[in-house]
Every structure is written in structure tokens, then in C-alpha cells.
């Protein structure tokens, strides 16, 4: 039996989403822009999904735009805002642990003449809010901070950050990458003073290739590409109807199961950490749990980053494959250089410590028996290759 502990990368699509997508492909395949009854019916299905997601984050349906996923949503938020407000300012603030779809985008803005500064984070990935606010200037058009870090699970205090940004400069827009937090940790965008919010389907048991971006009404966000007038021209092109409907069905299921899912993964993560301490006491925890923090407001139970004593994370990853177990190193691998994650590096880990890290991410469908198998396999791989490396 295969055991999949890489749910932060993607999740198994739920049955409800698969069934709904099959129907949209097989029989309800009209173009939502068409004026005939088939098109109008499909458009109604999309609007139903739009209303649902808008309600979940506390915005109106007219402020929600369907995208191809988190990368497109983050790029649209960053580039669209920068282009739309270039006359108002040329400064952007981010943290050093943002997803590459934000980090690389702002690096591209720098090449175009924008000024980009990074707010400090501590050794567990929490943004130094005072430092972030001090970075904001009159020319700051955008602050982009992710809700839940995809590698270590740190949850930022979005409510406080949003409030303080607006106190410092009401014109500065606040973008939140909510890909790892959406439908797991409730966030009301209006209450949190969030102007743009990104979500992705395949992180919540929906299909890949679907997501949305919330854009506060009245913002001057420019599109990434041009074509038809779909979605008010901000995100033109025929909508991915099966993807949107699959996303909607997955969202409905996540809403129904949010409390039970949270408890299930919290139990799994607690069980794993207790087991690792017993079986592999020399392993370290990179995530906030190493401070003893284990609360919804500070650390996601869905994600944990661990550091081995002597093995490279990539060696552990491939060793676990022999046991049909999937984990992640948390960043792209290369056989020619150390596997250095910009997130872990920002926490102060050395390149060697960075290279020894793996990420384990849970699904509420898993059991403690699955975790037992994972711990046994980790210990076996550690003993086998660790002994060889020490020699």
C-alpha cells in the first residue's frame, strides 16, 4: 500500500469533485459565454460556485475571479497591482519566505525598476510585524504576505498585519497568498483589510488547474493577458468549467468537514512528533512546534518540517520510496548542489541543515497506523544510510 505524506504539494481529488467534473465534461459542456440555453445553464453553475467561495471569504461574488490556480493568482495580484498603480508608487514589501510565485514575481518587478524590501522573520518563520510596518513608505503600493507557509506551516497574524498596514498607509494594498490556508483556517478578507486573496483548488481535494483571486471592488488591477471580455476582462478566456465545478464540490466538502479534518490532522501530527522523539531523538523540528507552539493561530497541523541527524533530505525521500512512502524535501532538488530552501535559509538554518530537511504534510484520510509505518520507515532508512555515511 502506498502512503502519501505530500499533501501540501497536492491532494487526492475527492469523489464529489470527480463525479461533478465528469458530468460537466460528458453532458454539460456548453460554453458559459454562449447565449443559448446550454451556455446559460453552465454559466449559472459557475455563478453558484462564485457565490459560495465569495461567501466563504467574506466578499461579494463580483470581486472573485476564477484562475488556473495559485501561481496565476499570485502573479496577477503582484503584476496587476504594480502595473495598475505604477503612477502612485514603485515600492513593494514581502517576506523572505513567500512562495516562488510571489518571490520570483517581485524579483521581476525589481528588474523593471521597482523597489522591493523584505520584512524580517524569526527562527520559526513569523513575520516581524513592527519591521514590516517600518518598511512601508508613501510609495508602497503593495504588501504581500502568505497566510500559511507551504514548507513549515507557520500561520501569520493576518488580522493584525492588515490593520497595521492600513494604519500606516491606507493606500497600500494588502495581498494574501491563501493557498495553504483556504478552507482550513477561516479568514474574512474585509475584516482583515485584505485587498487581494489567492486560493487554489488542488490543495483542498479539488482538481489541478483551478483557483481564484479575490480583488477588492474598485482596485485598478491590470490583467496579465488580453482577449475576450470574460470575468470583466481581468481574467479573459473561456472558463475552465469542469475545474471550477470540481473546485466548488471540493470546497463544499471541506466546509462540511473543516472541524473534523482539523482534529484528525492535529492528532496525526501530534502522534508523529511524539513517535519521532522516541524513535529518532536526534531529529529536529524546523516548524514552530520546536517552540512548543501548537495552536491554530500559529502553526498548521497539516504541515511539519523535520531535520535528520546525518542524511540529506533527498536521500531520506528516495529511501522512503522503497517503502512506498511519499514525502517532500520542501523545495526543488538538484543532484549537483545542496538542496537549499529559501524558507529554511531565512530561518537561519545553515546550508547543511537545510539540505537534511524533509517536509511531511497530512490528509485527514490518514490514520495513526499510517504514521507508524512512516516512523518505522524513517528509522530504517536513517539506520541504513546513516551508518554508511558515518563510516
Short mmCIF file of C-alpha atoms in Angstrom, two decimals:
data_model
loop_
_atom_site.label_atom_id
_atom_site.label_comp_id
_atom_site.label_asym_id
_atom_site.label_seq_id
_atom_site.Cartn_x
_atom_site.Cartn_y
_atom_site.Cartn_z
CA UNK A 1 0.00 0.00 0.00
CA UNK A 2 1.32 3.44 -0.95
CA UNK A 3 1.38 6.08 1.78
CA UNK A 4 1.21 9.68 0.60
CA UNK A 5 2.54 12.32 3.00
CA UNK A 6 2.97 15.16 0.49
CA UNK A 7 -0.45 16.77 0.73
CA UNK A 8 0.97 20.31 0.80
CA UNK A 9 2.13 19.69 -2.77
CA UNK A 10 -1.24 18.38 -3.92
CA UNK A 11 -4.13 16.32 -2.63
CA UNK A 12 -6.15 13.40 -3.91
CA UNK A 13 -9.27 14.65 -5.69
CA UNK A 14 -12.41 13.82 -3.70
CA UNK A 15 -15.15 11.65 -5.18
CA UNK A 16 -17.65 14.50 -5.16
CA UNK A 17 -15.38 16.62 -7.36
CA UNK A 18 -14.66 13.75 -9.75
CA UNK A 19 -18.37 13.00 -10.19
CA UNK A 20 -19.27 16.64 -10.81
CA UNK A 21 -16.40 17.14 -13.26
CA UNK A 22 -17.39 14.02 -15.21
CA UNK A 23 -20.89 15.40 -15.63
CA UNK A 24 -19.57 18.75 -16.87
CA UNK A 25 -17.29 17.06 -19.40
CA UNK A 26 -19.75 14.41 -20.50
CA UNK A 27 -23.06 16.23 -20.80
CA UNK A 28 -22.94 19.84 -19.53
CA UNK A 29 -20.18 21.01 -21.85
CA UNK A 30 -21.63 24.30 -23.09
CA UNK A 31 -19.50 27.44 -23.25
CA UNK A 32 -20.60 29.77 -20.41
CA UNK A 33 -20.23 32.77 -22.75
CA UNK A 34 -22.74 31.34 -25.23
CA UNK A 35 -26.25 32.81 -25.19
CA UNK A 36 -28.15 29.57 -25.82
CA UNK A 37 -29.68 27.53 -23.02
CA UNK A 38 -26.70 25.17 -22.70
CA UNK A 39 -24.33 28.09 -22.20
CA UNK A 40 -26.66 29.87 -19.80
CA UNK A 41 -27.07 26.73 -17.71
CA UNK A 42 -23.30 26.30 -17.39
CA UNK A 43 -22.94 29.99 -16.53
CA UNK A 44 -25.44 29.51 -13.70
CA UNK A 45 -23.30 26.65 -12.34
CA UNK A 46 -20.22 28.88 -12.36
CA UNK A 47 -22.08 31.70 -10.63
CA UNK A 48 -23.24 29.28 -7.95
CA UNK A 49 -19.62 28.35 -7.31
CA UNK A 50 -18.58 32.01 -7.33
CA UNK A 51 -21.22 32.89 -4.73
CA UNK A 52 -20.11 30.02 -2.50
CA UNK A 53 -16.44 30.99 -2.50
CA UNK A 54 -17.24 34.68 -2.08
CA UNK A 55 -19.30 33.90 0.99
CA UNK A 56 -16.52 31.76 2.44
CA UNK A 57 -14.01 34.64 2.43
CA UNK A 58 -16.49 37.45 3.09
CA UNK A 59 -16.56 39.28 -0.24
CA UNK A 60 -19.14 39.80 -2.99
CA UNK A 61 -19.30 37.48 -5.99
CA UNK A 62 -18.34 40.34 -8.30
CA UNK A 63 -14.98 40.59 -6.51
CA UNK A 64 -13.99 36.98 -7.24
CA UNK A 65 -12.19 35.88 -10.41
CA UNK A 66 -11.51 32.27 -11.35
CA UNK A 67 -7.92 31.48 -12.36
CA UNK A 68 -5.81 28.45 -13.22
CA UNK A 69 -4.53 28.21 -9.65
CA UNK A 70 -2.23 29.74 -7.07
CA UNK A 71 0.64 30.73 -9.35
CA UNK A 72 -1.56 32.63 -11.76
CA UNK A 73 -3.49 34.23 -8.91
CA UNK A 74 -0.32 35.38 -7.16
CA UNK A 75 1.19 36.67 -10.41
CA UNK A 76 -1.99 38.54 -11.26
CA UNK A 77 -2.06 40.10 -7.79
CA UNK A 78 1.60 41.19 -7.92
CA UNK A 79 1.99 42.27 -11.56
CA UNK A 80 -1.58 43.51 -11.93
CA UNK A 81 -1.29 45.76 -8.88
CA UNK A 82 2.18 47.01 -9.80
CA UNK A 83 1.07 47.94 -13.31
CA UNK A 84 -2.22 49.40 -12.17
CA UNK A 85 -0.65 51.63 -9.53
CA UNK A 86 2.70 52.46 -11.09
CA UNK A 87 1.90 56.15 -11.08
CA UNK A 88 1.12 56.03 -7.36
CA UNK A 89 4.30 54.29 -6.24
CA UNK A 90 7.06 51.84 -7.06
CA UNK A 91 7.69 50.06 -3.77
CA UNK A 92 6.66 46.53 -2.71
CA UNK A 93 7.12 44.76 0.64
CA UNK A 94 7.19 40.97 1.05
CA UNK A 95 8.66 38.46 3.48
CA UNK A 96 11.69 36.31 2.57
CA UNK A 97 9.64 33.10 2.93
CA UNK A 98 6.99 33.73 0.29
CA UNK A 99 6.12 31.12 -2.33
CA UNK A 100 8.21 31.45 -5.54
CA UNK A 101 5.09 32.59 -7.43
CA UNK A 102 5.30 35.75 -5.31
CA UNK A 103 9.04 35.92 -4.67
CA UNK A 104 10.04 35.49 -8.30
CA UNK A 105 7.33 37.89 -9.42
CA UNK A 106 8.60 40.70 -7.20
CA UNK A 107 12.15 39.95 -8.35
CA UNK A 108 10.94 40.59 -11.89
CA UNK A 109 9.43 43.88 -10.71
CA UNK A 110 12.86 44.88 -9.41
CA UNK A 111 14.28 44.35 -12.88
CA UNK A 112 11.62 46.71 -14.17
CA UNK A 113 12.66 49.44 -11.73
CA UNK A 114 10.50 48.76 -8.68
CA UNK A 115 11.99 48.82 -5.20
CA UNK A 116 11.40 45.66 -3.17
CA UNK A 117 12.17 45.23 0.53
CA UNK A 118 11.76 42.19 2.76
CA UNK A 119 10.34 42.21 6.25
CA UNK A 120 12.28 40.17 8.81
CA UNK A 121 11.12 36.78 10.05
CA UNK A 122 12.19 34.99 13.21
CA UNK A 123 13.67 31.50 13.52
CA UNK A 124 10.22 29.91 13.14
CA UNK A 125 9.01 31.96 10.21
CA UNK A 126 6.84 34.52 11.98
CA UNK A 127 6.94 37.91 10.29
CA UNK A 128 8.28 40.72 12.44
CA UNK A 129 5.21 42.93 12.13
CA UNK A 130 6.93 46.04 13.52
CA UNK A 131 9.70 45.67 10.95
CA UNK A 132 7.16 45.12 8.17
CA UNK A 133 5.29 48.27 9.08
CA UNK A 134 8.54 50.25 9.26
CA UNK A 135 9.26 49.19 5.68
CA UNK A 136 6.07 50.81 4.38
CA UNK A 137 6.56 54.17 2.70
CA UNK A 138 4.35 56.67 0.92
CA UNK A 139 5.35 54.96 -2.33
CA UNK A 140 4.48 51.44 -1.13
CA UNK A 141 1.79 50.11 -3.45
CA UNK A 142 1.68 46.50 -2.24
CA UNK A 143 2.45 44.26 0.71
CA UNK A 144 2.24 40.51 0.02
CA UNK A 145 2.31 38.00 2.91
CA UNK A 146 1.25 34.36 2.78
CA UNK A 147 -1.30 33.11 5.30
CA UNK A 148 0.25 29.66 5.89
CA UNK A 149 3.79 28.82 4.83
CA UNK A 150 3.89 25.86 2.46
CA UNK A 151 7.14 24.42 3.84
CA UNK A 152 6.97 24.86 7.61
CA UNK A 153 3.28 25.54 8.29
CA UNK A 154 3.74 28.86 10.12
CA UNK A 155 0.49 30.86 10.25
CA UNK A 156 0.85 34.64 10.10
CA UNK A 157 -1.33 37.02 12.08
CA UNK A 158 -3.14 38.36 9.01
CA UNK A 159 -5.71 40.32 11.01
CA UNK A 160 -3.05 42.35 12.83
CA UNK A 161 -0.90 42.79 9.73
CA UNK A 162 -3.84 44.07 7.68
CA UNK A 163 -4.96 46.51 10.34
CA UNK A 164 -1.49 47.95 10.85
CA UNK A 165 -0.77 48.28 7.14
CA UNK A 166 -3.86 50.45 6.71
CA UNK A 167 -2.98 52.48 9.78
CA UNK A 168 0.46 53.22 8.35
CA UNK A 169 -0.63 53.88 4.76
CA UNK A 170 -4.31 53.43 3.80
CA UNK A 171 -3.34 53.45 0.10
CA UNK A 172 -1.03 50.44 0.39
CA UNK A 173 -2.74 47.31 -0.91
CA UNK A 174 -2.51 44.04 1.02
CA UNK A 175 -2.28 40.73 -0.83
CA UNK A 176 -2.53 37.41 0.98
CA UNK A 177 -1.42 34.13 -0.60
CA UNK A 178 -4.05 31.89 0.98
CA UNK A 179 -3.25 28.73 -0.96
CA UNK A 180 -2.29 26.61 2.07
CA UNK A 181 -4.86 28.16 4.41
CA UNK A 182 -8.06 28.41 2.36
CA UNK A 183 -10.92 26.22 3.70
CA UNK A 184 -8.66 25.12 6.58
CA UNK A 185 -8.33 28.35 8.57
CA UNK A 186 -11.21 30.84 8.18
CA UNK A 187 -10.27 34.33 7.03
CA UNK A 188 -12.74 37.17 6.40
CA UNK A 189 -10.99 39.41 3.87
CA UNK A 190 -12.98 42.54 4.72
CA UNK A 191 -12.41 42.22 8.45
CA UNK A 192 -8.71 41.54 7.90
CA UNK A 193 -8.45 44.51 5.50
CA UNK A 194 -7.16 42.24 2.74
CA UNK A 195 -7.39 43.68 -0.76
CA UNK A 196 -6.36 40.61 -2.77
CA UNK A 197 -6.53 36.93 -1.79
CA UNK A 198 -5.36 33.85 -3.70
CA UNK A 199 -6.77 30.31 -3.45
CA UNK A 200 -6.10 27.05 -5.27
CA UNK A 201 -8.29 24.02 -5.87
CA UNK A 202 -5.83 21.14 -5.74
CA UNK A 203 -4.78 21.89 -2.16
CA UNK A 204 -8.29 21.05 -0.89
CA UNK A 205 -9.06 17.83 -2.81
CA UNK A 206 -10.14 19.64 -5.94
CA UNK A 207 -8.66 19.33 -9.44
CA UNK A 208 -5.42 20.94 -10.56
CA UNK A 209 -5.71 23.93 -12.87
CA UNK A 210 -8.36 25.85 -10.95
CA UNK A 211 -8.35 28.58 -8.32
CA UNK A 212 -9.48 32.14 -7.72
CA UNK A 213 -8.27 35.61 -6.91
CA UNK A 214 -10.31 38.00 -4.80
CA UNK A 215 -9.85 41.60 -5.90
CA UNK A 216 -11.47 44.28 -3.77
CA UNK A 217 -14.00 46.28 -5.72
CA UNK A 218 -12.63 49.47 -7.24
CA UNK A 219 -8.98 48.42 -7.47
CA UNK A 220 -7.01 49.26 -10.63
CA UNK A 221 -5.57 45.81 -11.26
CA UNK A 222 -4.30 45.19 -14.79
CA UNK A 223 -4.76 41.79 -16.49
CA UNK A 224 -1.82 39.52 -17.27
CA UNK A 225 -3.14 38.78 -20.76
CA UNK A 226 -5.80 40.01 -23.10
CA UNK A 227 -8.56 38.53 -25.22
CA UNK A 228 -12.28 38.25 -24.59
CA UNK A 229 -14.41 40.02 -22.02
CA UNK A 230 -14.85 37.06 -19.70
CA UNK A 231 -14.68 37.95 -16.00
CA UNK A 232 -14.79 41.66 -16.81
CA UNK A 233 -11.61 41.36 -18.85
CA UNK A 234 -9.40 40.92 -15.80
CA UNK A 235 -9.07 37.21 -16.43
CA UNK A 236 -10.14 36.71 -20.07
CA UNK A 237 -10.52 33.35 -21.79
CA UNK A 238 -13.14 30.61 -21.66
CA UNK A 239 -13.51 29.46 -18.09
CA UNK A 240 -12.29 26.00 -17.05
CA UNK A 241 -15.80 24.84 -16.23
CA UNK A 242 -15.02 21.27 -15.04
CA UNK A 243 -12.18 22.65 -12.90
CA UNK A 244 -14.36 25.34 -11.34
CA UNK A 245 -17.18 22.93 -10.57
CA UNK A 246 -14.76 20.36 -9.17
CA UNK A 247 -13.23 23.11 -7.03
CA UNK A 248 -16.71 24.05 -5.81
CA UNK A 249 -17.59 20.47 -4.83
CA UNK A 250 -14.28 20.07 -3.02
CA UNK A 251 -14.89 23.35 -1.22
CA UNK A 252 -18.35 22.22 -0.15
CA UNK A 253 -16.89 19.04 1.31
CA UNK A 254 -14.07 20.91 3.07
CA UNK A 255 -16.59 23.29 4.64
CA UNK A 256 -18.65 20.38 5.92
CA UNK A 257 -15.61 18.60 7.34
CA UNK A 258 -13.48 21.55 8.49
CA UNK A 259 -13.60 20.84 12.24
CA UNK A 260 -13.26 17.06 11.99
CA UNK A 261 -10.45 17.42 9.44
CA UNK A 262 -8.57 19.82 11.67
CA UNK A 263 -8.82 17.48 14.65
CA UNK A 264 -7.79 14.49 12.55
CA UNK A 265 -4.61 16.08 11.20
CA UNK A 266 -3.80 17.63 14.58
CA UNK A 267 -3.93 14.14 16.11
CA UNK A 268 -1.74 12.79 13.30
CA UNK A 269 0.87 15.49 13.66
CA UNK A 270 0.99 15.15 17.44
CA UNK A 271 1.30 11.38 17.07
CA UNK A 272 4.11 11.76 14.52
CA UNK A 273 6.12 14.20 16.62
CA UNK A 274 5.78 12.03 19.73
CA UNK A 275 6.83 8.99 17.70
CA UNK A 276 9.82 10.73 16.14
CA UNK A 277 11.04 11.85 19.58
CA UNK A 278 11.01 8.22 20.70
CA UNK A 279 12.35 6.55 17.56
CA UNK A 280 14.71 9.26 16.27
CA UNK A 281 15.51 11.56 19.20
CA UNK A 282 18.31 13.34 17.35
CA UNK A 283 15.98 14.62 14.65
CA UNK A 284 14.98 18.29 14.89
CA UNK A 285 11.75 20.12 14.13
CA UNK A 286 12.05 23.16 11.86
CA UNK A 287 8.41 24.16 12.23
CA UNK A 288 7.09 26.28 15.14
CA UNK A 289 6.38 23.14 17.19
CA UNK A 290 10.00 23.18 18.31
CA UNK A 291 8.98 26.11 20.50
CA UNK A 292 6.13 24.11 21.96
CA UNK A 293 3.63 26.15 19.98
CA UNK A 294 0.75 24.04 18.76
CA UNK A 295 -2.23 26.32 18.27
CA UNK A 296 -4.40 27.02 15.27
CA UNK A 297 -3.34 30.66 15.23
CA UNK A 298 0.37 29.96 14.89
CA UNK A 299 1.07 26.60 13.25
CA UNK A 300 -0.81 24.45 10.75
CA UNK A 301 -1.35 20.85 11.82
CA UNK A 302 -1.30 19.93 8.12
CA UNK A 303 2.46 20.58 7.69
CA UNK A 304 5.65 19.81 9.58
CA UNK A 305 9.29 20.25 8.58
CA UNK A 306 11.84 17.86 10.12
CA UNK A 307 15.63 17.75 10.00
CA UNK A 308 17.55 14.47 10.08
CA UNK A 309 20.75 13.97 12.02
CA UNK A 310 23.06 12.97 9.18
CA UNK A 311 21.14 12.20 5.99
CA UNK A 312 20.37 14.54 3.16
CA UNK A 313 16.66 15.14 2.80
CA UNK A 314 16.80 13.85 -0.74
CA UNK A 315 18.39 10.59 0.43
CA UNK A 316 15.61 10.17 3.01
CA UNK A 317 12.99 10.95 0.36
CA UNK A 318 14.28 8.30 -2.05
CA UNK A 319 14.90 5.85 0.77
CA UNK A 320 11.26 6.13 1.82
CA UNK A 321 10.23 5.43 -1.76
CA UNK A 322 11.47 1.87 -1.25
CA UNK A 323 8.74 1.59 1.38
CA UNK A 324 6.16 3.12 -1.00
CA UNK A 325 6.02 6.29 1.10
CA UNK A 326 5.97 9.79 -0.39
CA UNK A 327 7.31 12.85 1.43
CA UNK A 328 8.94 16.04 0.15
CA UNK A 329 12.13 17.99 0.69
CA UNK A 330 10.02 21.14 0.54
CA UNK A 331 11.94 22.60 -2.39
CA UNK A 332 13.30 21.63 -5.79
CA UNK A 333 16.04 19.01 -5.75
CA UNK A 334 19.34 19.07 -7.60
CA UNK A 335 21.95 16.34 -7.62
CA UNK A 336 24.71 18.88 -8.34
CA UNK A 337 24.29 21.15 -5.32
CA UNK A 338 22.85 21.30 -1.84
CA UNK A 339 19.07 21.27 -1.70
CA UNK A 340 18.72 24.74 -0.17
CA UNK A 341 15.24 26.03 0.61
CA UNK A 342 14.94 29.82 0.71
CA UNK A 343 12.39 29.39 3.51
CA UNK A 344 14.65 27.36 5.79
CA UNK A 345 17.61 29.56 4.95
CA UNK A 346 15.59 32.59 6.07
CA UNK A 347 15.04 30.88 9.44
CA UNK A 348 18.79 30.85 9.96
CA UNK A 349 19.50 27.22 9.07
CA UNK A 350 22.89 26.52 7.53
CA UNK A 351 23.04 25.04 4.03
CA UNK A 352 23.94 21.67 5.57
CA UNK A 353 20.98 21.75 7.98
CA UNK A 354 18.78 22.91 5.15
CA UNK A 355 19.91 20.00 2.99
CA UNK A 356 18.95 17.50 5.71
CA UNK A 357 15.32 18.59 5.92
CA UNK A 358 12.12 16.92 4.76
CA UNK A 359 8.50 18.06 4.78
CA UNK A 360 5.64 15.83 5.87
CA UNK A 361 2.11 17.02 5.14
CA UNK A 362 -1.08 15.29 6.18
CA UNK A 363 -4.55 14.42 4.95
CA UNK A 364 -7.47 13.79 7.32
CA UNK A 365 -7.96 10.49 5.50
CA UNK A 366 -4.77 9.10 7.02
CA UNK A 367 -4.52 7.12 10.26
CA UNK A 368 -2.11 6.65 13.14
CA UNK A 369 -1.27 3.25 11.63
CA UNK A 370 -0.06 5.08 8.54
CA UNK A 371 2.09 7.32 10.72
CA UNK A 372 3.52 4.24 12.47
CA UNK A 373 4.60 2.89 9.09
CA UNK A 374 6.18 6.24 8.24
CA UNK A 375 8.13 6.38 11.51
CA UNK A 376 9.34 2.77 11.11
CA UNK A 377 10.48 3.50 7.56
CA UNK A 378 12.23 6.73 8.59
CA UNK A 379 14.12 4.86 11.28
CA UNK A 380 15.07 2.06 8.90
CA UNK A 381 16.36 4.46 6.25
CA UNK A 382 18.19 6.51 8.87
CA UNK A 383 19.91 3.41 10.26
CA UNK A 384 20.80 2.03 6.85
CA UNK A 385 22.20 5.13 5.19
CA UNK A 386 23.24 6.91 8.36
CA UNK A 387 25.55 4.06 9.29
CA UNK A 388 27.07 4.14 5.83
CA UNK A 389 27.60 7.92 5.92
CA UNK A 390 29.18 7.82 9.39
CA UNK A 391 31.68 5.24 8.19
#
